[in-house]
Each structure stands twice: as C-alpha cells, then as structure tokens.
Amino acid sequence: MTCTLITILGTIGPQQSRENRATYRLSAELATHFTLPREQYTNTLPLLLEFARQMNADLIPLSTESARKIQQDVLAAEGMEPSLLDGAVIIREDDFEATFAAINDELAKANEVILDVSHGFRHLPILATVSMIIHNITDSGKIRHILFAKEIERQRHYEVIDLRKYLDIANMAYILQTFQQNYTVVKNVTVNDKDFCNLLEDLSEFSSHILANSLKFLMRGDDPFIQKIRDKLNRLRNEQGASFSSLLDTTIGHFKELASIAGKPDHERLYGLSREMCKRGYLLNAITLLYEALAAYAYDVIRQNSHEKLLKKARDKAYKTGKLYKFFNASLGIFLFDQKEHNGFGSDFAEVQSRLSDFYEVKSEIVSQHLADFQKLARSIKKIRNNLAHGNTGESIKDVAGEVERQLTSFNDLCLQCNILQVKKEE
C-alpha cells in the first residue's frame, strides 16, 4: 500500500556552521518504526526525507514559494538534492480556503499518511490538523503517524514524537458520545490502542444485544456483561483517559444506572429499559419492552396471591428454557380474558395451570375499576406495539413518540406508584 509523507515547510534556514545544527532523537515508540543515521540536522526536512526513504513513501511538501527556496538551501547544505522540492504543493499564507483545500486534496489522494506538523507558519499546522481529523473520522486507518518535533532545548535539542495516540483519544471520545446518545457504535471509526479496542468490541456487542431486546446476556447471571464494561471504563480513568474523563464518568454513571435497573424485579427492570430506549428514539423497542413489563407485572400479582414458590420455580424454568415471554404473556392473559376464554399457562406449565383455580377467585375480588384500567392500559400498549411492528401505517413518528411517552407514564402511575392490582391474601 502506497504511503505518503506530508509536511509543511518552515523558514528555518541553514546555519553558518554545521556544528551548530540541532540534535534530534526519536521517541521510544517511533524508534521501533524509524532509524536516524545521524543526530544533527538543520531542521526536520532532511530527517523526513530519510524517513520517506526508509518507508518507501512519497514526500509531499506543502510550502509557500519563499519557504521552498529556503529549504532548497537547507538541502544543499545537508548534501541533498534541492530538486527534491520541485514537486512541492505551493500555497499562500493568507489564503486559508485554498490552503485547506490543498491539504484536504493531498490527504484524500493518499492511501496511508504520515503527517508532520512540526513546522509551518502559524495557522498552517492547525489547518492540517483539522483536515486530518476529518479524514480520520471517515477512514481511521489512513493516518499512520503524526510527527512532531518537541523542543527539549530551544533551537538545540528536539525529540520527534508521534501524536497519533491523540487521534485514538478523539475517536474514543466521539464513540462514547454517540454511544450514550443512541446505543450504537460508529463502525468506520477505529482505534489502535489495545485497551480502547477491547472496550470498543464490548460496546459493539452491547449495542447488538440491546437493540435486539436481547437482555439475558447483558443483565443476568453472577457476572453480567454490563458490569464488565463498567470495569473496563473504570480502568481507563488514568492518564490515558484523563483528556476525556468527564465523558468517561458520564458513561460509567450510565452503566451504573443500568446495573441498578438490572437488579430490580422483572417488571421494574423492563420498564426502566423501555424508558431508556424511548429516550434514544427506539420506539418499537420501547413499547415492546413496556408490554413485557406489563406482563411481568401481571405475573408478580399472581405470584403474590397464589402458590408463590411454585410460580417462582416455574418462572425460573421459563427463563432457562427461553420461554419467559410465553410465561409472562400467559400471566397477562389471565387479566385480559375470562377463565373460560383463556387456558392460562397451558401444557408448557401444566403444573402451574392445575393449581391456579384459587387465583381466579382472588382476581374476582379486585375492584372492577382497577381491573378495567389495567386492561385498558394493556390494550393501548399492545395496539401501539402492533402498529409499529407492522410499519406504522398511520400516525406520524412525533405522534407515536408522544403516545409511547404517555403509556410509559401511565404504567408508572398505575403499576409502579399505585400498584393497583396488588391484592394481598387475607391472613
């Protein structure tokens, strides 16, 4: 793959004595990629030409006409061919738009880029950096190194370092920001840092599960997946993540909140997740989870009023066998239909079905208005769910979003706050 080394030429000319040239060394990281045949150089240009030779890369200098003439003198003083700068891209210092366009054009043409931002008049390295960030978002693998000559002793001693890691930090901050907003991970933005890569893989897996309403893997068990993500986020709260610590803290706080939701009873957990999905605009996910919350609430009412140990055992069985939806839906059906119209848990949970006759008596004792309110809520939620699942054939998305919000509020008011169906057994 062709690599292009892009630099901006400065105006540091050759010294009168070669002995007065600055000393350069490579950072430990760059020393694994490049070698310096000598220590002293007039400036970074001869050094970059050596890097280009080692990498078999094309050197593309961006330069004003006056800077090119000065650097041709530098090459002559260094015993190098001044004609190497004949192909420089000529820019004007006072034409920001044209300069930015030229930098963009060179970055766009290259397959891989090593960008040097050590020199250039005032705004030029900034324009190059902005262009680089834009290209990095669209093609994260394009930028191989960002070279910068860090001054150790003024005009005498420099260390050439790689700023590429800061692109990883920028990418990771961008990924976390978008993740918090919509639970998705930008696919075309990648990172090189190992810890960032591991976290990115986990966030992608979390996204796949939660957008599919696949919650068992994320939130159940002795070591839930969301806790593993929290641990990795906490490990980044060091120097590596210091530059975006506020964003890290916000993300950690959100996963702490999700962990709290995960530890709640089924109907509260499903309601909490429904609200989180609604906030992010996933209305079908939200209303589906809310309907499941309603069914889980119905189960909880039955459990408290009829053979609690048996019902809990049956619920755990349903969870392990992947039939929890069917189990909760059967619980909801008991409240939506008369006993004659509804066979309850059916053959899958026959041991429960055969023991529920006493619960139907408890059900009949529920104040009719409360039961009617519950049934109305269930049918409203189901109607919205079916409408969205079949392509939202009528209402605008704004109207649907408002209706989902209203149903969330109704569930909270009726089931969580008023707890309208919790009829306790007599002592």
Tab-separated table of C-alpha atoms in Angstrom:
chain	number	residue	atom	x	y	z
A	1	MET	CA	0.000	0.000	0.000
A	2	THR	CA	1.377	3.394	-1.026
A	3	CYS	CA	2.293	5.673	1.873
A	4	THR	CA	2.549	9.445	1.620
A	5	LEU	CA	4.542	11.616	3.999
A	6	ILE	CA	3.049	15.111	4.088
A	7	THR	CA	4.888	18.012	5.669
A	8	ILE	CA	4.611	21.793	5.806
A	9	LEU	CA	7.873	23.573	5.112
A	10	GLY	CA	9.061	26.222	7.540
A	11	THR	CA	11.520	29.074	7.242
A	12	ILE	CA	14.457	27.843	9.333
A	13	GLY	CA	17.478	28.149	7.034
A	14	PRO	CA	20.937	26.561	7.190
A	15	GLN	CA	23.319	27.614	9.946
A	16	GLN	CA	26.665	29.148	9.127
A	17	SER	CA	28.392	26.258	10.843
A	18	ARG	CA	27.230	22.660	10.525
A	19	GLU	CA	28.309	22.127	14.123
A	20	ASN	CA	25.535	24.499	15.282
A	21	ARG	CA	22.758	22.316	13.899
A	22	ALA	CA	20.175	20.987	16.341
A	23	THR	CA	20.307	17.487	17.735
A	24	TYR	CA	17.352	15.173	17.133
A	25	ARG	CA	16.326	11.911	18.736
A	26	LEU	CA	13.326	9.621	18.278
A	27	SER	CA	10.811	8.753	20.968
A	28	ALA	CA	10.920	5.133	22.096
A	29	GLU	CA	7.715	4.461	20.185
A	30	LEU	CA	8.959	5.926	16.887
A	31	ALA	CA	12.324	4.205	17.279
A	32	THR	CA	10.513	0.913	16.584
A	33	HIS	CA	9.481	2.254	13.149
A	34	PHE	CA	12.330	4.521	12.022
A	35	THR	CA	16.075	4.953	12.472
A	36	LEU	CA	18.212	8.104	12.375
A	37	PRO	CA	21.581	7.597	10.676
A	38	ARG	CA	22.919	10.691	12.462
A	39	GLU	CA	21.924	13.057	15.258
A	40	GLN	CA	22.321	16.551	13.850
A	41	TYR	CA	20.044	18.168	11.259
A	42	THR	CA	19.302	21.736	10.225
A	43	ASN	CA	15.587	21.049	10.735
A	44	THR	CA	13.179	18.161	10.300
A	45	LEU	CA	13.099	18.235	6.482
A	46	PRO	CA	16.281	16.185	5.914
A	47	LEU	CA	15.139	13.854	8.669
A	48	LEU	CA	11.742	13.386	6.948
A	49	LEU	CA	13.401	12.634	3.636
A	50	GLU	CA	15.283	9.857	5.428
A	51	PHE	CA	12.002	8.521	6.857
A	52	ALA	CA	10.405	8.618	3.390
A	53	ARG	CA	13.311	6.569	2.022
A	54	GLN	CA	13.004	4.011	4.819
A	55	MET	CA	9.222	3.708	4.346
A	56	ASN	CA	9.386	3.818	0.549
A	57	ALA	CA	6.936	6.712	0.866
A	58	ASP	CA	6.284	9.724	-1.328
A	59	LEU	CA	7.194	13.028	0.321
A	60	ILE	CA	4.643	15.777	-0.400
A	61	PRO	CA	5.753	19.166	0.970
A	62	LEU	CA	3.233	21.990	1.237
A	63	SER	CA	5.039	25.282	1.086
A	64	THR	CA	4.975	28.960	0.278
A	65	GLU	CA	7.307	29.912	-2.532
A	66	SER	CA	9.675	31.682	-0.138
A	67	ALA	CA	9.796	28.717	2.263
A	68	ARG	CA	10.615	26.347	-0.600
A	69	LYS	CA	13.628	28.445	-1.627
A	70	ILE	CA	14.900	28.473	1.957
A	71	GLN	CA	14.504	24.702	2.286
A	72	GLN	CA	16.260	24.109	-1.037
A	73	ASP	CA	19.226	25.896	0.538
A	74	VAL	CA	18.861	23.607	3.585
A	75	LEU	CA	19.008	20.512	1.381
A	76	ALA	CA	22.075	21.837	-0.399
A	77	ALA	CA	23.769	22.476	2.952
A	78	GLU	CA	22.865	18.947	4.055
A	79	GLY	CA	24.396	17.480	0.910
A	80	MET	CA	20.992	16.546	-0.505
A	81	GLU	CA	19.471	17.363	-3.879
A	82	PRO	CA	17.450	20.653	-3.834
A	83	SER	CA	15.378	19.414	-6.784
A	84	LEU	CA	13.598	17.077	-4.343
A	85	LEU	CA	11.353	20.057	-3.575
A	86	ASP	CA	10.466	20.810	-7.200
A	87	GLY	CA	7.149	18.983	-6.752
A	88	ALA	CA	6.119	20.890	-3.621
A	89	VAL	CA	2.478	21.987	-3.444
A	90	ILE	CA	2.661	25.784	-3.405
A	91	ILE	CA	0.267	27.585	-1.056
A	92	ARG	CA	-0.287	31.166	0.058
A	93	GLU	CA	-0.181	32.042	3.734
A	94	ASP	CA	-3.084	34.467	3.501
A	95	ASP	CA	-5.436	32.188	1.517
A	96	PHE	CA	-6.920	29.938	4.195
A	97	GLU	CA	-9.578	28.346	1.997
A	98	ALA	CA	-7.188	27.397	-0.785
A	99	THR	CA	-4.633	26.088	1.700
A	100	PHE	CA	-7.228	23.969	3.479
A	101	ALA	CA	-8.444	22.635	0.117
A	102	ALA	CA	-4.881	21.739	-0.894
A	103	ILE	CA	-4.263	19.862	2.353
A	104	ASN	CA	-7.582	18.049	2.013
A	105	ASP	CA	-6.771	17.091	-1.549
A	106	GLU	CA	-3.411	15.577	-0.659
A	107	LEU	CA	-4.857	13.653	2.284
A	108	ALA	CA	-7.713	12.368	0.144
A	109	LYS	CA	-5.373	11.066	-2.579
A	110	ALA	CA	-3.187	9.098	-0.191
A	111	ASN	CA	-3.875	5.524	0.902
A	112	GLU	CA	-1.841	5.901	4.085
A	113	VAL	CA	-0.460	9.105	5.537
A	114	ILE	CA	2.394	10.141	7.779
A	115	LEU	CA	1.711	13.762	8.632
A	116	ASP	CA	4.391	16.072	10.002
A	117	VAL	CA	3.097	19.164	11.833
A	118	SER	CA	6.413	20.390	13.249
A	119	HIS	CA	6.723	23.471	11.049
A	120	GLY	CA	4.705	25.886	9.001
A	121	PHE	CA	3.604	29.451	9.525
A	122	ARG	CA	1.101	29.933	12.392
A	123	HIS	CA	-2.195	28.605	11.112
A	124	LEU	CA	-0.857	26.004	8.651
A	125	PRO	CA	-0.328	23.136	11.145
A	126	ILE	CA	-3.775	23.893	12.583
A	127	LEU	CA	-5.423	23.631	9.158
A	128	ALA	CA	-3.536	20.386	8.539
A	129	THR	CA	-4.700	19.012	11.897
A	130	VAL	CA	-8.348	19.881	11.227
A	131	SER	CA	-8.191	18.213	7.817
A	132	MET	CA	-6.520	15.181	9.357
A	133	ILE	CA	-9.272	14.813	11.980
A	134	ILE	CA	-11.941	14.952	9.262
A	135	HIS	CA	-10.207	12.287	7.198
A	136	ASN	CA	-9.580	10.181	10.286
A	137	ILE	CA	-13.310	10.054	11.076
A	138	THR	CA	-14.124	8.798	7.585
A	139	ASP	CA	-11.094	6.491	7.307
A	140	SER	CA	-9.444	5.774	10.645
A	141	GLY	CA	-6.734	3.582	9.126
A	142	LYS	CA	-5.430	6.321	6.826
A	143	ILE	CA	-3.267	8.198	9.365
A	144	ARG	CA	-0.259	6.062	10.311
A	145	HIS	CA	1.814	8.597	12.238
A	146	ILE	CA	1.583	12.276	13.232
A	147	LEU	CA	5.113	13.522	13.637
A	148	PHE	CA	6.035	16.499	15.796
A	149	ALA	CA	9.470	17.784	16.822
A	150	LYS	CA	9.116	18.516	20.521
A	151	GLU	CA	11.582	21.138	21.695
A	152	ILE	CA	13.713	19.896	24.601
A	153	GLU	CA	16.226	22.776	24.491
A	154	ARG	CA	15.410	25.838	22.422
A	155	GLN	CA	16.800	25.523	18.889
A	156	ARG	CA	19.322	22.948	20.053
A	157	HIS	CA	17.672	19.696	21.067
A	158	TYR	CA	14.452	18.076	19.800
A	159	GLU	CA	12.621	14.791	20.304
A	160	VAL	CA	10.488	13.587	17.414
A	161	ILE	CA	7.291	12.141	18.873
A	162	ASP	CA	4.142	10.564	17.463
A	163	LEU	CA	0.826	12.301	18.221
A	164	ARG	CA	-1.209	9.503	16.626
A	165	LYS	CA	-2.480	8.352	20.020
A	166	TYR	CA	-4.422	11.589	20.352
A	167	LEU	CA	-6.486	10.586	17.344
A	168	ASP	CA	-7.380	7.432	19.258
A	169	ILE	CA	-8.453	9.590	22.189
A	170	ALA	CA	-10.521	11.814	19.904
A	171	ASN	CA	-12.079	8.754	18.271
A	172	MET	CA	-12.864	7.157	21.611
A	173	ALA	CA	-14.477	10.346	22.890
A	174	TYR	CA	-16.558	10.543	19.712
A	175	ILE	CA	-17.573	6.882	20.048
A	176	LEU	CA	-18.615	7.303	23.701
A	177	GLN	CA	-20.607	10.434	22.909
A	178	THR	CA	-22.575	8.791	20.097
A	179	PHE	CA	-22.998	5.605	22.140
A	180	GLN	CA	-24.621	7.480	25.002
A	181	GLN	CA	-26.971	9.192	22.587
A	182	ASN	CA	-28.201	6.146	20.683
A	183	TYR	CA	-26.540	2.921	21.939
A	184	THR	CA	-24.748	2.487	18.620
A	185	VAL	CA	-21.041	2.296	17.861
A	186	VAL	CA	-19.708	4.046	14.771
A	187	LYS	CA	-18.445	1.227	12.563
A	188	ASN	CA	-15.950	3.119	10.395
A	189	VAL	CA	-14.096	4.730	13.318
A	190	THR	CA	-11.326	2.504	14.660
A	191	VAL	CA	-8.625	2.818	17.296
A	192	ASN	CA	-5.140	1.353	17.646
A	193	ASP	CA	-4.808	1.370	21.427
A	194	LYS	CA	-5.351	-2.131	22.829
A	195	ASP	CA	-7.483	-1.045	25.806
A	196	PHE	CA	-9.616	1.168	23.577
A	197	CYS	CA	-10.054	-1.720	21.124
A	198	ASN	CA	-11.249	-4.073	23.864
A	199	LEU	CA	-13.767	-1.532	25.135
A	200	LEU	CA	-14.947	-0.811	21.593
A	201	GLU	CA	-15.621	-4.517	20.991
A	202	ASP	CA	-17.674	-4.739	24.182
A	203	LEU	CA	-19.677	-1.618	23.383
A	204	SER	CA	-20.431	-3.032	19.927
A	205	GLU	CA	-21.612	-6.285	21.470
A	206	PHE	CA	-23.750	-4.413	23.993
A	207	SER	CA	-25.277	-2.415	21.137
A	208	SER	CA	-26.145	-5.565	19.164
A	209	HIS	CA	-27.889	-7.142	22.149
A	210	ILE	CA	-29.817	-4.188	23.474
A	211	LEU	CA	-31.074	-3.050	20.062
A	212	ALA	CA	-32.391	-6.582	19.562
A	213	ASN	CA	-34.028	-6.538	23.021
A	214	SER	CA	-31.735	-9.452	23.890
A	215	LEU	CA	-31.322	-8.705	27.566
A	216	LYS	CA	-30.444	-12.016	29.187
A	217	PHE	CA	-26.765	-11.851	28.236
A	218	LEU	CA	-26.402	-8.213	29.283
A	219	MET	CA	-28.049	-8.209	32.685
A	220	ARG	CA	-28.481	-11.623	34.203
A	221	GLY	CA	-26.124	-14.009	35.939
A	222	ASP	CA	-23.408	-13.654	38.532
A	223	ASP	CA	-21.161	-11.560	36.271
A	224	PRO	CA	-23.402	-9.537	33.934
A	225	PHE	CA	-21.886	-8.079	30.793
A	226	ILE	CA	-22.708	-4.508	31.770
A	227	GLN	CA	-20.506	-4.918	34.853
A	228	LYS	CA	-17.587	-6.000	32.651
A	229	ILE	CA	-17.992	-2.840	30.589
A	230	ARG	CA	-18.083	-0.715	33.754
A	231	ASP	CA	-14.843	-2.328	34.913
A	232	LYS	CA	-13.115	-1.533	31.614
A	233	LEU	CA	-14.346	2.050	31.673
A	234	ASN	CA	-13.030	2.458	35.218
A	235	ARG	CA	-9.615	1.129	34.177
A	236	LEU	CA	-9.387	3.900	31.584
A	237	ARG	CA	-9.695	6.552	34.290
A	238	ASN	CA	-5.967	7.124	34.332
A	239	GLU	CA	-3.601	9.247	32.290
A	240	GLN	CA	-4.826	7.542	29.125
A	241	GLY	CA	-8.385	8.742	29.656
A	242	ALA	CA	-7.626	11.971	31.510
A	243	SER	CA	-8.379	14.154	28.490
A	244	PHE	CA	-11.965	12.896	28.308
A	245	SER	CA	-12.500	11.983	31.952
A	246	SER	CA	-15.811	13.860	32.133
A	247	LEU	CA	-17.212	11.798	29.261
A	248	LEU	CA	-15.863	8.620	30.836
A	249	ASP	CA	-17.509	9.497	34.152
A	250	THR	CA	-20.837	10.102	32.406
A	251	THR	CA	-20.636	6.751	30.622
A	252	ILE	CA	-19.646	4.944	33.816
A	253	GLY	CA	-22.553	6.624	35.588
A	254	HIS	CA	-24.956	5.423	32.906
A	255	PHE	CA	-23.763	1.820	33.190
A	256	LYS	CA	-24.099	2.122	36.965
A	257	GLU	CA	-27.699	3.182	36.392
A	258	LEU	CA	-28.231	0.225	34.038
A	259	ALA	CA	-26.786	-2.091	36.682
A	260	SER	CA	-29.281	-0.681	39.166
A	261	ILE	CA	-32.123	-1.293	36.710
A	262	ALA	CA	-30.859	-4.829	36.089
A	263	GLY	CA	-31.162	-5.655	39.786
A	264	LYS	CA	-34.842	-4.714	40.028
A	265	PRO	CA	-37.843	-7.073	39.766
A	266	ASP	CA	-38.721	-8.091	36.217
A	267	HIS	CA	-41.474	-5.560	35.619
A	268	GLU	CA	-39.444	-2.648	37.006
A	269	ARG	CA	-36.352	-3.705	35.052
A	270	LEU	CA	-38.276	-3.953	31.777
A	271	TYR	CA	-39.954	-0.604	32.427
A	272	GLY	CA	-36.590	1.061	33.144
A	273	LEU	CA	-35.087	-0.285	29.932
A	274	SER	CA	-38.177	0.735	27.997
A	275	ARG	CA	-37.726	4.292	29.181
A	276	GLU	CA	-34.041	4.278	28.212
A	277	MET	CA	-34.898	3.059	24.706
A	278	CYS	CA	-37.626	5.671	24.362
A	279	LYS	CA	-35.158	8.421	25.270
A	280	ARG	CA	-32.996	7.313	22.357
A	281	GLY	CA	-35.831	7.172	19.867
A	282	TYR	CA	-36.171	3.385	19.587
A	283	LEU	CA	-39.937	3.399	19.863
A	284	LEU	CA	-40.620	-0.188	18.787
A	285	ASN	CA	-38.036	-1.466	21.271
A	286	ALA	CA	-39.504	0.762	23.964
A	287	ILE	CA	-43.137	-0.252	23.502
A	288	THR	CA	-42.191	-3.936	23.182
A	289	LEU	CA	-40.320	-3.823	26.470
A	290	LEU	CA	-43.179	-1.923	28.088
A	291	TYR	CA	-45.646	-4.615	27.040
A	292	GLU	CA	-43.276	-7.190	28.549
A	293	ALA	CA	-43.141	-5.087	31.730
A	294	LEU	CA	-46.930	-5.172	31.910
A	295	ALA	CA	-46.934	-8.959	31.524
A	296	ALA	CA	-44.198	-9.313	34.166
A	297	TYR	CA	-46.273	-7.161	36.498
A	298	ALA	CA	-49.254	-9.467	35.930
A	299	TYR	CA	-47.074	-12.446	36.836
A	300	ASP	CA	-45.934	-10.709	40.018
A	301	VAL	CA	-49.543	-10.164	41.076
A	302	ILE	CA	-50.317	-13.850	40.532
A	303	ARG	CA	-47.152	-14.923	42.335
A	304	GLN	CA	-48.026	-12.892	45.429
A	305	ASN	CA	-51.544	-14.268	45.573
A	306	SER	CA	-51.235	-17.914	44.576
A	307	HIS	CA	-48.606	-20.596	45.265
A	308	GLU	CA	-45.624	-18.244	45.345
A	309	LYS	CA	-42.909	-20.904	45.482
A	310	LEU	CA	-44.449	-22.835	42.617
A	311	LEU	CA	-44.781	-19.703	40.476
A	312	LYS	CA	-41.193	-18.650	41.148
A	313	LYS	CA	-39.970	-22.110	40.209
A	314	ALA	CA	-41.992	-22.011	37.003
A	315	ARG	CA	-40.674	-18.544	36.160
A	316	ASP	CA	-37.069	-19.722	36.593
A	317	LYS	CA	-37.804	-22.710	34.383
A	318	ALA	CA	-39.250	-20.418	31.712
A	319	TYR	CA	-36.166	-18.218	31.890
A	320	LYS	CA	-33.760	-21.135	31.490
A	321	THR	CA	-35.701	-22.663	28.598
A	322	GLY	CA	-36.168	-19.411	26.701
A	323	LYS	CA	-39.927	-19.303	27.328
A	324	LEU	CA	-40.076	-16.331	29.669
A	325	TYR	CA	-42.032	-14.269	27.123
A	326	LYS	CA	-44.629	-17.045	26.834
A	327	PHE	CA	-44.805	-17.395	30.588
A	328	PHE	CA	-45.340	-13.679	31.219
A	329	ASN	CA	-47.792	-13.393	28.332
A	330	ALA	CA	-49.862	-16.207	29.838
A	331	SER	CA	-49.862	-14.307	33.131
A	332	LEU	CA	-51.170	-11.204	31.373
A	333	GLY	CA	-53.864	-13.189	29.610
A	334	ILE	CA	-55.377	-14.167	32.927
A	335	PHE	CA	-56.240	-10.493	33.494
A	336	LEU	CA	-57.343	-9.760	29.957
A	337	PHE	CA	-59.745	-12.672	29.466
A	338	ASP	CA	-62.307	-14.646	31.392
A	339	GLN	CA	-61.223	-18.044	32.622
A	340	LYS	CA	-63.419	-19.742	30.028
A	341	GLU	CA	-61.701	-17.857	27.200
A	342	HIS	CA	-58.170	-18.298	28.427
A	343	ASN	CA	-56.332	-21.513	29.215
A	344	GLY	CA	-53.679	-19.728	31.272
A	345	PHE	CA	-50.244	-21.347	31.159
A	346	GLY	CA	-51.248	-24.322	29.032
A	347	SER	CA	-49.283	-27.514	28.588
A	348	ASP	CA	-45.846	-25.886	28.896
A	349	PHE	CA	-46.515	-25.114	32.543
A	350	ALA	CA	-49.232	-27.627	33.355
A	351	GLU	CA	-48.165	-27.897	36.985
A	352	VAL	CA	-48.944	-24.177	37.390
A	353	GLN	CA	-52.149	-24.244	35.393
A	354	SER	CA	-53.635	-27.017	37.512
A	355	ARG	CA	-53.063	-25.046	40.715
A	356	LEU	CA	-54.433	-21.650	39.678
A	357	SER	CA	-58.135	-22.115	40.323
A	358	ASP	CA	-57.838	-20.330	43.646
A	359	PHE	CA	-56.230	-17.329	41.983
A	360	TYR	CA	-59.249	-16.751	39.778
A	361	GLU	CA	-61.213	-16.224	42.953
A	362	VAL	CA	-58.689	-13.616	44.115
A	363	LYS	CA	-58.889	-11.955	40.729
A	364	SER	CA	-62.635	-11.599	41.041
A	365	GLU	CA	-62.156	-9.664	44.288
A	366	ILE	CA	-60.148	-6.917	42.548
A	367	VAL	CA	-62.076	-3.668	42.343
A	368	SER	CA	-63.609	-3.706	38.874
A	369	GLN	CA	-62.482	-0.154	38.037
A	370	HIS	CA	-58.854	-1.048	38.752
A	371	LEU	CA	-59.044	-4.127	36.586
A	372	ALA	CA	-60.698	-2.122	33.806
A	373	ASP	CA	-57.902	0.486	33.973
A	374	PHE	CA	-55.281	-2.237	33.761
A	375	GLN	CA	-56.980	-3.870	30.792
A	376	LYS	CA	-57.286	-0.527	29.019
A	377	LEU	CA	-53.575	0.128	29.527
A	378	ALA	CA	-52.632	-3.316	28.228
A	379	ARG	CA	-54.736	-2.959	25.097
A	380	SER	CA	-53.412	0.549	24.387
A	381	ILE	CA	-49.802	-0.623	24.677
A	382	LYS	CA	-50.474	-3.672	22.504
A	383	LYS	CA	-52.126	-1.515	19.835
A	384	ILE	CA	-49.104	0.789	19.589
A	385	ARG	CA	-46.713	-2.154	19.556
A	386	ASN	CA	-48.595	-3.864	16.730
A	387	ASN	CA	-48.800	-0.632	14.747
A	388	LEU	CA	-45.052	-0.046	14.953
A	389	ALA	CA	-44.224	-3.700	14.309
A	390	HIS	CA	-46.242	-3.562	11.089
A	391	GLY	CA	-44.707	-0.399	9.691
A	392	ASN	CA	-46.613	2.383	11.483
A	393	THR	CA	-49.360	2.570	8.924
A	394	GLY	CA	-50.970	5.772	10.119
A	395	GLU	CA	-49.552	8.170	12.676
A	396	SER	CA	-46.572	10.491	12.349
A	397	ILE	CA	-43.491	9.473	14.288
A	398	LYS	CA	-43.888	12.542	16.502
A	399	ASP	CA	-47.397	11.429	17.466
A	400	VAL	CA	-46.202	7.880	18.133
A	401	ALA	CA	-43.331	9.123	20.303
A	402	GLY	CA	-45.778	11.168	22.357
A	403	GLU	CA	-48.091	8.192	22.727
A	404	VAL	CA	-45.257	5.910	23.869
A	405	GLU	CA	-44.289	8.531	26.458
A	406	ARG	CA	-47.889	8.669	27.694
A	407	GLN	CA	-48.044	4.885	28.043
A	408	LEU	CA	-44.778	4.883	29.998
A	409	THR	CA	-46.250	7.489	32.315
A	410	SER	CA	-49.481	5.501	32.696
A	411	PHE	CA	-47.585	2.315	33.528
A	412	ASN	CA	-45.516	4.156	36.114
A	413	ASP	CA	-48.588	5.763	37.678
A	414	LEU	CA	-50.841	2.694	37.716
A	415	CYS	CA	-48.444	-0.191	38.214
A	416	LEU	CA	-45.403	1.208	39.987
A	417	GLN	CA	-46.803	4.062	42.032
A	418	CYS	CA	-50.409	2.998	42.742
A	419	ASN	CA	-49.717	-0.726	42.359
A	420	ILE	CA	-53.383	-1.134	41.505
A	421	LEU	CA	-53.555	-4.936	41.218
A	422	GLN	CA	-51.585	-5.927	44.282
A	423	VAL	CA	-54.393	-7.612	46.206
A	424	LYS	CA	-52.845	-9.394	49.163
A	425	LYS	CA	-54.077	-12.654	50.566
A	426	GLU	CA	-56.001	-12.494	53.785
A	427	GLU	CA	-54.146	-13.559	56.895
